[in-house]
Short mmCIF file of C-alpha atoms and ligand atoms in Angstrom, two decimals:
data_model
loop_
_atom_site.label_atom_id
_atom_site.label_comp_id
_atom_site.label_asym_id
_atom_site.label_seq_id
_atom_site.Cartn_x
_atom_site.Cartn_y
_atom_site.Cartn_z
CA MET A 134 3.27 17.00 -20.80
CA ILE A 135 0.08 14.79 -20.03
CA GLY A 136 -1.01 17.32 -22.12
CA PRO A 137 -4.66 16.17 -23.10
CA ASP A 138 -5.45 14.36 -19.95
CA LEU A 139 -4.14 17.59 -17.95
CA LYS A 140 -6.88 19.73 -20.02
CA ARG A 141 -9.18 17.23 -19.52
CA ALA A 142 -9.10 17.14 -15.73
CA ALA A 143 -10.68 20.11 -15.19
CA THR A 144 -14.21 18.58 -16.46
CA CYS A 145 -13.00 15.13 -16.04
CA PHE A 146 -13.73 14.07 -12.79
CA MET A 147 -17.07 12.55 -11.21
CA PRO A 148 -19.45 14.61 -9.43
CA GLY A 149 -18.83 14.36 -5.49
CA GLN A 150 -14.91 14.38 -6.08
CA ASP A 151 -13.76 18.01 -6.85
CA SER A 152 -12.99 20.30 -4.64
CA PRO A 153 -11.35 23.91 -4.54
CA HIS A 154 -8.27 21.52 -3.19
CA ARG A 155 -7.62 19.04 -6.07
CA ARG A 156 -8.85 22.53 -8.50
CA GLU A 157 -6.33 24.50 -7.68
CA PHE A 158 -3.86 21.97 -7.38
CA LEU A 159 -5.07 20.54 -10.91
CA LYS A 160 -4.50 23.76 -12.56
CA LEU A 161 -0.59 24.28 -10.98
CA LEU A 162 -0.45 20.69 -12.56
CA GLY A 163 -1.19 21.95 -15.90
CA ALA A 164 0.55 25.60 -15.87
CA ALA A 165 3.50 23.78 -14.40
CA ALA A 166 3.45 21.22 -17.25
CA ALA A 167 3.03 24.26 -19.55
CA ALA A 168 5.40 25.62 -18.73
CA ARG A 169 8.43 22.78 -18.66
CA PRO A 170 7.58 20.67 -21.08
CA LEU A 171 8.95 17.06 -20.42
CA SER A 172 10.82 16.19 -24.16
CA GLY A 173 12.85 13.05 -24.81
CA GLN A 174 16.03 15.75 -23.68
CA GLN A 175 16.97 15.80 -20.06
CA MET A 176 19.62 15.72 -18.71
CA SER A 177 20.92 12.66 -17.30
CA MET A 178 22.42 9.57 -18.60
CA PRO A 179 20.19 6.74 -19.68
CA GLY A 180 19.66 4.27 -16.93
CA ALA A 181 20.26 6.79 -14.19
CA PRO A 182 17.92 6.82 -10.85
CA ALA A 183 14.14 6.69 -11.46
CA SER A 184 12.54 9.47 -9.29
CA SER A 185 14.12 11.66 -6.56
CA GLY A 186 13.39 9.37 -4.04
CA ALA A 187 14.90 8.14 -0.65
CA LYS A 188 18.54 7.78 -0.36
CA GLU A 189 19.84 4.50 1.02
CA ILE A 190 21.42 3.15 4.28
CA ALA A 191 22.72 -0.62 4.18
CA GLY A 192 24.54 -2.33 7.47
CA THR A 193 23.28 -3.25 10.51
CA GLU A 194 22.71 0.21 12.46
CA PHE A 195 20.35 2.34 11.11
CA ASN A 196 19.42 6.27 12.72
CA LEU A 197 15.98 7.49 12.09
CA GLU A 198 15.23 10.53 12.77
CA ILE A 199 11.03 11.97 12.94
CA ALA A 200 11.05 15.01 12.19
CA PRO A 201 8.77 17.74 10.44
CA VAL A 202 9.37 17.89 6.61
CA THR A 203 8.46 19.49 2.85
CA VAL A 204 7.58 16.97 0.36
CA GLU A 205 7.87 18.81 -2.74
CA LEU A 206 5.39 17.26 -5.66
CA ALA A 207 5.59 20.24 -7.95
CA PRO A 208 7.12 23.84 -8.39
CA ASN A 209 4.23 25.36 -6.39
CA ARG A 210 3.32 22.78 -4.77
CA ILE A 211 5.28 21.67 -1.29
CA VAL A 212 3.41 19.67 1.07
CA SER A 213 4.35 19.83 4.72
CA THR A 214 4.19 16.84 6.53
CA ILE A 215 6.54 14.46 9.49
CA GLY A 216 8.99 12.21 8.47
CA TYR A 217 12.60 9.90 8.39
CA ASN A 218 15.52 11.71 8.08
CA GLY A 219 14.27 14.94 6.71
CA SER A 220 12.35 13.31 4.06
CA SER A 221 9.25 11.45 2.62
CA PRO A 222 9.23 8.43 1.83
CA GLY A 223 12.80 8.25 4.37
CA PRO A 224 15.97 6.14 2.97
CA LEU A 225 15.74 2.95 1.89
CA LEU A 226 16.55 0.29 4.83
CA ARG A 227 18.52 -2.04 3.03
CA MET A 228 19.84 -5.64 6.03
CA LYS A 229 20.57 -8.75 5.42
CA ALA A 230 18.61 -11.63 6.39
CA GLY A 231 19.42 -13.29 9.64
CA VAL A 232 21.73 -10.42 10.88
CA SER A 233 21.08 -8.54 13.75
CA VAL A 234 20.80 -4.90 13.30
CA THR A 235 19.28 -1.49 15.26
CA VAL A 236 16.86 1.09 14.43
CA ASN A 237 17.74 3.83 16.63
CA VAL A 238 14.48 6.28 16.47
CA VAL A 239 14.16 9.88 17.49
CA ASN A 240 11.21 11.46 17.74
CA LYS A 241 11.37 14.98 17.62
CA THR A 242 7.65 15.45 17.28
CA ASP A 243 5.14 16.46 20.00
CA VAL A 244 3.32 13.07 20.00
CA PRO A 245 4.41 9.69 20.77
CA GLU A 246 5.35 7.81 17.73
CA LEU A 247 5.75 4.09 16.72
CA VAL A 248 7.98 2.44 13.76
CA HIS A 249 6.49 -0.51 12.85
CA TYR A 250 8.56 -3.22 10.24
CA HIS A 251 5.93 -4.25 7.80
CA GLY A 252 5.83 -7.62 7.01
CA LEU A 253 8.58 -9.09 8.92
CA LEU A 254 8.69 -12.08 11.60
CA MET A 255 9.60 -10.50 14.94
CA PRO A 256 8.87 -9.89 18.08
CA PRO A 257 5.82 -7.78 19.66
CA ASP A 258 8.00 -5.71 21.99
CA VAL A 259 9.98 -4.26 18.86
CA ASP A 260 7.27 -5.20 16.55
CA GLY A 261 5.58 -0.90 16.85
CA SER A 262 2.39 -1.93 17.80
CA GLU A 263 1.34 -0.94 21.12
CA GLU A 264 -1.16 -3.61 20.89
CA GLU A 265 1.03 -5.64 20.99
CA GLY A 266 3.07 -4.37 23.94
CA THR A 267 6.05 -2.02 22.04
CA PRO A 268 6.87 0.53 24.50
CA THR A 269 6.73 3.83 21.58
CA VAL A 270 8.86 6.67 21.59
CA SER A 271 7.94 9.44 23.09
CA PRO A 272 7.61 12.83 22.19
CA HIS A 273 11.21 14.63 21.78
CA GLY A 274 12.55 11.29 23.14
CA ALA A 275 14.65 8.63 21.28
CA ARG A 276 14.05 4.50 21.87
CA SER A 277 16.42 1.55 20.26
CA TYR A 278 14.82 -1.26 18.56
CA ARG A 279 16.75 -4.45 17.90
CA PHE A 280 15.98 -7.14 15.94
CA THR A 281 17.13 -9.98 13.50
CA PRO A 282 15.05 -9.00 9.91
CA ASN A 283 13.78 -12.14 8.06
CA PRO A 284 12.30 -13.50 5.59
CA ALA A 285 14.70 -11.91 2.60
CA GLY A 286 11.87 -9.44 0.21
CA THR A 287 10.65 -6.48 -0.56
CA ARG A 288 9.15 -4.96 3.11
CA TRP A 289 8.76 -1.36 4.36
CA TYR A 290 8.56 0.62 7.61
CA HIS A 291 6.17 3.46 8.91
CA THR A 292 4.30 4.67 11.87
CA HIS A 293 1.92 3.45 13.61
CA ALA A 294 0.26 5.93 15.61
CA MET A 295 -3.39 6.00 15.66
CA SER A 296 -5.15 9.06 13.76
CA MET A 297 -8.68 9.63 14.72
CA ASP A 298 -10.26 12.18 13.20
CA ASP A 299 -6.07 14.35 13.18
CA LEU A 300 -5.42 13.68 9.67
CA HIS A 301 -1.77 14.84 10.60
CA ARG A 302 -0.89 11.80 12.20
CA GLY A 303 -0.49 8.12 12.28
CA SER A 304 0.26 7.26 8.54
CA TYR A 305 -1.34 10.18 6.65
CA THR A 306 1.96 11.84 7.11
CA GLY A 307 5.20 10.75 5.43
CA GLN A 308 6.03 8.21 7.96
CA PHE A 309 6.70 5.44 5.24
CA GLY A 310 10.04 3.79 3.56
CA PHE A 311 11.05 0.67 1.48
CA LEU A 312 12.35 -2.33 4.17
CA VAL A 313 14.48 -4.61 1.54
CA ILE A 314 15.75 -7.33 3.10
CA GLU A 315 18.39 -9.13 1.02
CA GLY A 316 18.98 -12.88 0.97
CA GLY A 317 16.71 -15.08 -1.22
CA SER A 318 16.69 -15.46 -5.23
CA ASN A 319 16.69 -12.36 -6.65
CA PRO A 320 13.08 -12.28 -8.33
CA GLY A 321 14.33 -12.15 -12.26
CA ARG A 322 16.94 -10.87 -13.72
CA TYR A 323 16.93 -7.19 -14.21
CA ASP A 324 19.54 -4.72 -15.88
CA GLN A 325 17.49 -1.81 -13.49
CA GLU A 326 15.12 -2.00 -10.05
CA HIS A 327 13.49 0.88 -9.33
CA TYR A 328 11.44 1.02 -5.49
CA LEU A 329 8.33 3.11 -6.11
CA ALA A 330 5.88 4.03 -3.66
CA LEU A 331 2.38 5.15 -4.28
CA ARG A 332 1.40 7.87 -2.39
CA ASP A 333 -1.60 10.49 -1.49
CA TRP A 334 -1.57 13.20 0.11
CA GLU A 335 -3.58 16.17 1.88
CA PRO A 336 -6.65 13.79 2.83
CA TYR A 337 -10.14 15.90 3.67
CA PHE A 338 -12.97 13.93 5.12
CA THR A 339 -15.92 14.10 2.88
CA THR A 340 -19.28 11.92 2.70
CA GLN A 341 -19.28 11.88 -0.95
CA TYR A 342 -16.65 8.95 -1.08
CA MET A 343 -16.32 7.62 -4.16
CA ASP A 344 -14.23 4.32 -4.51
CA THR A 345 -13.48 2.91 -7.58
CA ASP A 346 -12.45 -0.57 -6.38
CA ASP A 347 -14.95 -1.80 -8.88
CA LEU A 348 -12.58 -1.57 -11.70
CA GLY A 349 -12.25 -5.32 -11.83
CA PRO A 350 -14.68 -7.44 -12.90
CA PRO A 351 -17.60 -8.80 -10.64
CA TRP A 352 -16.59 -11.20 -8.35
CA PRO A 353 -19.01 -13.91 -6.23
CA GLN A 354 -20.37 -11.87 -2.91
CA PRO A 355 -21.37 -14.21 -0.71
CA GLU A 356 -21.58 -12.11 2.48
CA LYS A 357 -23.46 -9.43 1.11
CA PRO A 358 -26.12 -9.03 3.85
CA ASP A 359 -30.30 -9.24 2.76
CA PRO A 360 -31.53 -6.61 3.15
CA LEU A 361 -28.71 -3.62 3.08
CA ASP A 362 -28.50 -1.39 5.58
CA THR A 363 -29.40 1.61 4.11
CA ARG A 364 -28.62 4.47 6.89
CA PRO A 365 -26.31 7.27 5.99
CA PRO A 366 -22.42 6.57 5.49
CA GLY A 367 -20.44 8.32 7.89
CA TRP A 368 -17.20 10.46 6.98
CA GLU A 369 -14.50 8.64 5.12
CA VAL A 370 -11.26 10.08 4.09
CA ALA A 371 -10.40 11.43 0.53
CA THR A 372 -7.37 12.70 -1.33
CA ASP A 373 -6.91 14.43 -4.78
CA ILE A 374 -3.57 14.33 -4.77
CA TYR A 375 -1.11 11.88 -5.69
CA SER A 376 2.26 11.20 -6.19
CA ILE A 377 4.69 8.25 -7.10
CA ASN A 378 7.35 8.50 -4.13
CA ASP A 379 8.11 11.91 -3.78
CA LYS A 380 6.95 13.62 -6.91
CA ALA A 381 3.76 13.96 -8.90
CA LEU A 382 3.52 12.21 -12.64
CA GLY A 383 4.85 15.15 -14.64
CA PHE A 384 7.41 16.27 -12.17
CA GLY A 385 10.19 13.79 -11.53
CA GLU A 386 12.70 12.61 -13.65
CA PRO A 387 11.45 10.56 -15.97
CA ILE A 388 12.52 6.52 -15.87
CA ARG A 389 14.80 6.00 -19.06
CA VAL A 390 15.27 2.58 -20.32
CA ARG A 391 16.63 0.87 -23.09
CA THR A 392 15.03 -1.10 -25.65
CA GLY A 393 15.67 -4.82 -25.42
CA GLN A 394 16.42 -4.54 -20.99
CA ARG A 395 14.46 -5.67 -18.21
CA VAL A 396 13.07 -3.25 -15.56
CA MET A 397 12.45 -4.25 -12.53
CA PHE A 398 9.60 -2.21 -10.51
CA HIS A 399 9.36 -2.92 -6.70
CA PHE A 400 6.09 -1.13 -5.73
CA LEU A 401 4.49 -0.15 -2.39
CA ASN A 402 1.23 1.47 -1.56
CA ALA A 403 2.31 3.60 1.65
CA SER A 404 -1.74 4.98 1.17
CA ALA A 405 -3.68 5.47 4.62
CA VAL A 406 -6.31 5.50 2.09
CA GLU A 407 -6.86 3.63 -1.06
CA ASN A 408 -6.15 0.34 -3.25
CA ARG A 409 -5.27 1.74 -6.43
CA HIS A 410 -4.44 0.33 -9.77
CA ILE A 411 -1.36 0.61 -11.84
CA ALA A 412 -0.88 0.22 -15.70
CA LEU A 413 1.55 0.78 -18.34
CA PRO A 414 0.84 0.97 -22.13
CA GLY A 415 2.35 -1.74 -24.20
CA HIS A 416 3.94 -3.19 -21.76
CA LYS A 417 2.96 -6.22 -19.19
CA PHE A 418 4.12 -6.67 -15.66
CA ASN A 419 5.84 -9.67 -14.90
CA VAL A 420 4.84 -10.55 -11.36
CA GLU A 421 7.47 -12.11 -9.80
CA ALA A 422 6.72 -11.31 -5.58
CA LEU A 423 3.94 -10.74 -3.95
CA ASP A 424 4.27 -8.96 -0.53
CA GLY A 425 8.21 -9.67 -0.84
CA ASN A 426 7.19 -13.25 -0.54
CA PRO A 427 7.63 -14.98 -4.15
CA VAL A 428 4.96 -16.31 -5.91
CA ALA A 429 4.25 -19.73 -6.65
CA ARG A 430 3.87 -18.86 -10.17
CA PRO A 431 5.41 -15.64 -12.18
CA SER A 432 2.67 -14.30 -14.42
CA ALA A 433 2.07 -11.39 -16.51
CA VAL A 434 -0.74 -9.33 -16.07
CA ASP A 435 -1.63 -5.28 -18.00
CA VAL A 436 -2.93 -4.00 -14.62
CA LEU A 437 -1.57 -4.49 -10.82
CA MET A 438 -3.66 -3.77 -7.98
CA LEU A 439 -2.14 -3.04 -4.22
CA GLY A 440 -3.90 -2.31 -1.12
CA PRO A 441 -2.21 -0.27 1.32
CA GLY A 442 0.55 -2.06 2.97
CA GLU A 443 0.35 -3.93 -0.41
CA ARG A 444 4.08 -4.62 -2.11
CA ILE A 445 4.23 -6.19 -6.08
CA ASP A 446 7.83 -6.74 -7.40
CA ALA A 447 6.90 -7.07 -10.96
CA TRP A 448 10.14 -6.35 -13.81
CA ILE A 449 9.19 -5.18 -17.60
CA SER A 450 10.59 -5.79 -20.67
CA ALA A 451 11.06 -2.79 -22.28
CA ASN A 452 10.35 -3.79 -26.24
CA GLN A 453 7.59 -0.35 -26.81
CA PRO A 454 9.89 2.17 -27.56
CA GLY A 455 8.27 5.46 -27.09
CA VAL A 456 7.88 8.02 -23.55
CA TRP A 457 4.93 6.62 -22.31
CA VAL A 458 2.96 6.73 -18.61
CA MET A 459 3.02 4.14 -15.96
CA GLY A 460 0.18 5.24 -14.25
CA ALA A 461 -3.38 5.23 -12.40
CA PRO A 462 -5.89 3.85 -14.99
CA GLU A 463 -8.55 6.10 -13.14
CA ASP A 464 -8.29 9.65 -14.67
CA ASN A 465 -8.68 11.37 -12.04
CA VAL A 466 -6.05 10.07 -10.38
CA ARG A 467 -3.57 9.52 -12.59
CA ASP A 468 -4.24 13.82 -13.25
CA GLY A 469 -3.92 14.02 -9.66
CA GLY A 470 -0.60 12.72 -9.95
CA LEU A 471 -0.74 9.05 -9.82
CA GLY A 472 2.49 8.26 -12.01
CA ILE A 473 5.88 8.27 -13.75
CA VAL A 474 6.86 8.67 -17.75
CA ILE A 475 8.84 5.90 -18.61
CA GLU A 476 11.22 7.51 -21.19
CA TYR A 477 13.55 5.43 -23.96
CA ALA A 478 16.32 6.21 -24.80
CA ASN A 479 16.35 8.56 -28.19
CA GLN A 480 12.67 8.89 -28.30
CA HIS A 481 11.09 12.89 -28.32
CA ARG A 482 7.75 12.68 -27.70
CA SER A 483 5.49 13.84 -24.89
CA PRO A 484 4.54 11.20 -23.25
CA GLN A 485 1.40 8.43 -24.20
CA TRP A 486 -1.42 7.00 -22.14
CA ILE A 487 -3.68 4.47 -23.31
CA PRO A 488 -5.96 2.97 -20.77
CA PRO A 489 -5.66 -0.73 -20.42
CA SER A 490 -8.30 -2.63 -22.08
CA ALA A 491 -8.97 -5.43 -19.33
CA PRO A 492 -8.18 -3.79 -16.08
CA ARG A 493 -7.45 -7.24 -13.83
CA TRP A 494 -6.07 -8.09 -11.07
CA ASP A 495 -6.71 -11.52 -9.61
CA TYR A 496 -4.35 -13.28 -6.68
CA THR A 497 -4.92 -16.58 -7.95
CA LEU A 498 -3.26 -16.18 -11.08
CA PHE A 499 -0.02 -16.03 -9.14
CA GLY A 500 -1.17 -19.30 -7.31
CA LYS A 501 -1.23 -23.13 -7.91
CA ALA A 502 -3.66 -25.95 -7.48
CA PRO A 503 -3.63 -27.08 -3.35
CA SER A 504 -1.87 -29.77 -3.00
CA GLU A 505 -2.11 -29.77 1.55
CA PRO A 506 -5.56 -30.67 2.88
CA ALA A 507 -6.94 -27.55 5.23
CA PRO A 508 -5.35 -26.84 8.45
CA ALA A 509 -8.36 -28.39 10.91
CA GLN A 510 -8.07 -25.53 13.42
CA LYS A 511 -10.15 -22.86 12.17
CA LEU A 512 -10.93 -19.30 12.87
CA GLU A 513 -13.31 -16.37 11.38
CA MET A 514 -13.63 -13.30 11.01
CA VAL A 515 -17.06 -11.87 9.79
CA ILE A 516 -16.19 -7.40 9.65
CA GLU A 517 -19.36 -5.43 9.25
CA LYS A 518 -19.88 -1.11 9.30
CA ILE A 519 -22.02 0.46 11.55
CA PRO A 520 -22.83 3.48 9.56
CA ARG A 521 -22.21 6.38 12.06
CA GLY A 522 -21.35 4.04 14.51
CA ALA A 523 -18.86 5.87 15.97
CA GLY A 524 -19.95 9.56 16.03
CA LYS A 525 -19.76 11.62 12.46
CA PHE A 526 -17.20 8.43 11.58
CA ASN A 527 -18.34 4.18 11.01
CA LEU A 528 -17.53 1.50 13.70
CA PHE A 529 -16.29 -1.26 12.73
CA THR A 530 -17.16 -4.67 14.36
CA VAL A 531 -15.14 -7.68 14.16
CA ASN A 532 -17.51 -10.94 14.81
CA GLY A 533 -19.71 -7.42 16.36
CA LYS A 534 -17.14 -6.19 18.02
CA PRO A 535 -15.10 -3.35 18.03
CA TYR A 536 -11.56 -3.37 19.31
CA PRO A 537 -10.86 -4.52 22.16
CA HIS A 538 -11.57 -8.49 22.57
CA GLU A 539 -11.31 -10.22 25.07
CA ASP A 540 -9.36 -13.56 24.30
CA GLU A 541 -11.70 -14.56 21.40
CA PHE A 542 -8.77 -14.97 19.12
CA LEU A 543 -6.16 -17.51 20.95
CA LEU A 544 -3.35 -19.26 18.98
CA LYS A 545 -1.57 -22.28 20.25
CA GLN A 546 2.30 -22.55 19.31
CA GLY A 547 3.09 -24.42 16.08
CA THR A 548 -0.34 -24.92 14.73
CA ARG A 549 -1.74 -24.69 11.85
CA TYR A 550 -4.59 -22.16 10.94
CA ARG A 551 -7.62 -21.45 8.93
CA LEU A 552 -8.57 -18.36 8.94
CA THR A 553 -11.90 -17.24 7.43
CA PHE A 554 -12.24 -13.44 6.80
CA ARG A 555 -16.62 -12.75 6.42
CA ASN A 556 -16.64 -9.26 4.91
CA ARG A 557 -20.01 -8.13 5.65
CA THR A 558 -19.09 -3.79 3.60
CA ASP A 559 -19.57 -2.38 1.04
CA ASP A 560 -15.88 -1.46 0.69
CA ALA A 561 -12.67 -3.40 -0.14
CA HIS A 562 -10.58 -3.90 3.08
CA PRO A 563 -6.78 -4.41 2.50
CA LEU A 564 -6.43 -6.42 6.00
CA HIS A 565 -3.35 -7.00 7.45
CA LEU A 566 -1.73 -9.73 9.97
CA HIS A 567 1.42 -8.82 11.96
CA ARG A 568 4.28 -10.75 12.92
CA HIS A 569 3.38 -13.41 10.56
CA LEU A 570 3.01 -14.21 6.76
CA PHE A 571 0.06 -16.03 5.44
CA GLU A 572 -1.28 -18.31 2.29
CA ILE A 573 -4.48 -17.61 0.56
CA ALA A 574 -6.60 -20.16 0.15
CA GLU A 575 -9.29 -19.26 -1.78
CA ILE A 576 -10.22 -15.42 -2.67
CA TYR A 577 -13.31 -14.62 -5.05
CA GLY A 578 -14.74 -18.10 -4.59
CA LYS A 579 -11.21 -19.74 -5.90
CA GLN A 580 -9.56 -21.78 -4.37
CA THR A 581 -5.72 -21.50 -4.94
CA SER A 582 -1.90 -21.92 -3.05
CA GLY A 583 1.81 -20.79 -2.40
CA VAL A 584 0.39 -17.17 -2.78
CA ILE A 585 1.98 -15.99 0.48
CA LYS A 586 1.53 -12.57 1.60
CA ASP A 587 0.96 -10.48 4.84
CA THR A 588 -1.66 -8.37 4.11
CA VAL A 589 -4.77 -9.06 1.47
CA VAL A 590 -7.68 -7.17 -0.31
CA VAL A 591 -11.20 -8.43 0.27
CA PRO A 592 -13.47 -7.27 -2.26
CA MET A 593 -16.93 -5.72 -0.78
CA TYR A 594 -18.65 -8.82 0.42
CA GLY A 595 -16.26 -10.97 -0.63
CA ARG A 596 -14.74 -13.56 1.07
CA ALA A 597 -11.17 -14.49 1.60
CA VAL A 598 -9.23 -18.01 2.95
CA VAL A 599 -5.56 -17.77 4.49
CA ASP A 600 -3.78 -20.33 6.28
CA PHE A 601 -1.36 -19.30 8.73
CA THR A 602 1.45 -21.25 11.12
CA ALA A 603 1.24 -19.92 15.29
CA ASP A 604 4.87 -19.94 15.20
CA GLN A 605 5.60 -16.30 16.35
CA PRO A 606 4.70 -15.89 19.94
CA GLY A 607 3.55 -13.59 21.66
CA ALA A 608 0.41 -11.21 20.87
CA THR A 609 -0.42 -10.36 17.02
CA LEU A 610 -2.30 -7.64 15.89
CA PHE A 611 -4.37 -8.01 13.01
CA HIS A 612 -6.71 -4.71 10.97
CA CYS A 613 -7.60 -3.12 8.28
CA HIS A 614 -5.12 -1.38 6.47
CA ILE A 615 -6.94 1.69 5.95
CA GLN A 616 -5.84 4.51 8.67
CA HIS A 617 -9.45 5.59 9.80
CA HIS A 618 -11.57 1.75 9.96
CA MET A 619 -8.45 0.95 11.43
CA ASP A 620 -8.83 4.00 14.33
CA TYR A 621 -13.25 3.01 14.10
CA GLY A 622 -12.64 -0.34 15.60
CA PHE A 623 -11.20 -2.36 12.62
CA LYS A 624 -8.35 -3.97 13.96
CA ALA A 625 -8.24 -7.50 17.13
CA LEU A 626 -5.45 -8.78 19.22
CA LEU A 627 -4.44 -12.27 18.60
CA LYS A 628 -2.93 -13.69 21.21
CA TYR A 629 -1.11 -17.54 22.06
CA ALA A 630 -2.68 -19.79 24.46
CU1 LIG B 46 -10.76 -0.89 6.25
#
C-alpha cells in the first residue's frame, strides 16, 4: 500500500533528515507493505473500531501501571518503551465532569514518575507536576491521586518526568493516553468516533534539524531580532518513525466508513518533539473543539495542525467514496508512518494520497470578534534561545532567565490577566499553562475571542496574546510542550500572592 509514496521514500527526504535508522525502517515498511497489500477486503465489519488502539476504562476508580511495554508499529518494527497497563497509548480513561475519581498509580520502573492530567482544572498537589509540588510516584512505589475532573472535553494524561539528555525517559516514552471527561454537549452528531494519537518513536539527537513549521502562510514576525543570532545551534531531537496510536500507516486496521456517515475524530499530538499537520484528500475537517473546548465558530478546514499537547475534535462527512490516506502532508513524515487508511464500504483499491492544495492553519478561523474589553492586568513572557547555552543543547529563557524564576509571575486570586508571549526564537513553540484555560486574544497579528485552550503554538518570531482568570490557587506551571525545550530552561512557575 501507499505504494508510490513508499517507493519514492528512499530518495525523497531532505538532506540532513536521512539516518540509518530511517532507511532501515522504510525498507521494512516497503517490504511489509508489499507482502501484505491492503485491499478493500479485510476481515472486520464496516464501522468497526479504527485501530488496535487502547482499551477504555470508565467509572470512578482507575488503576494505572507504569511498566515496560512493546509497541508493534509494523511486523518487524517493534519498539520497546514504557507505557500504561501494558500498552501505548495507555487506556482511554472516561470520567464524568464533577464526579470525583481516584487514580491508583503503580510505578514498576526504576525511576520516579509523575502522571499529569492535561487540560483539567485541579489542585497542584495532584496535577502531576513536581515543580508545583505534586509528590512523585517513587520507583517500584505506588500513589493514589484523588480529584474531581473538570471541565468536560477531550483531555489527556501523560508523564511529566524530565528527560534531559536521556531519550528513554519522560515524554519520549509511551506514557500517554486519552482522558475523556463527559458532561458537555457533544460536539456535533456523528455515526462513529475515533481517538487518534499522533506519535513518533525512537528519537535521536541531531544538529541537522529541519522542521516543517513553515508549511503555513508567512505570518507577521513582530519579534524577529535584529540582528539575528547566527551562532551554531545546539542539538535538537528528531524522529523519523511515526504512528497513529500504535500503528504505522498501512499496518493497522483501516477506519471503515459508509457514504453518508458523519465520522468524528479526536486527535491528540502526543509527540515530545514536533508540531504536526494532518489532511484527508477530498474531505474537510469540521472543527468543533480545540483542546477539548467547543470553539466559538465551528469551521471546516483542509488541514489540521497540532502542537505537542494539543487536541482537536473534528468530524468529516463521508461523501467521497474511495480508499484514502489520512496523514501528514509532508511525504517523509507520512512515509515514516504518520497516517491511517480511511476505507469506504465496497471500495477496493490501494489507498490514495493527494497533497492538500492550501495547507493552512489559523486559530482565528474558529474565533469571533472580541466583545469584552482587554483585561487591565498584564503579564509578559519574552522567550529567547541561547544557542548551546546548555552545553551541547540550546538554553531557553523566559524574561531573560531559564527556570527557576523568583516571584516574577505573581497572580491575584480572581483577577483576569492578559498574557503576551513574545517568541524571539526561530521555532514554533507549543506553550502550555497548567491547571487553567486561556482564551486567545491575538495571534498572527489578528484579534479574536472565543477560542479557549490550554496549549497554543506561537509561530517563530511571532506573538500570541491570551487572557485567563486566576481562579485556581496554588503554584501553576507554564512551559513549552517540547520536552527538551522544557528541560533546558523553557518553563516558569506562576504563583498566587
Ligand atoms: Cu519549545
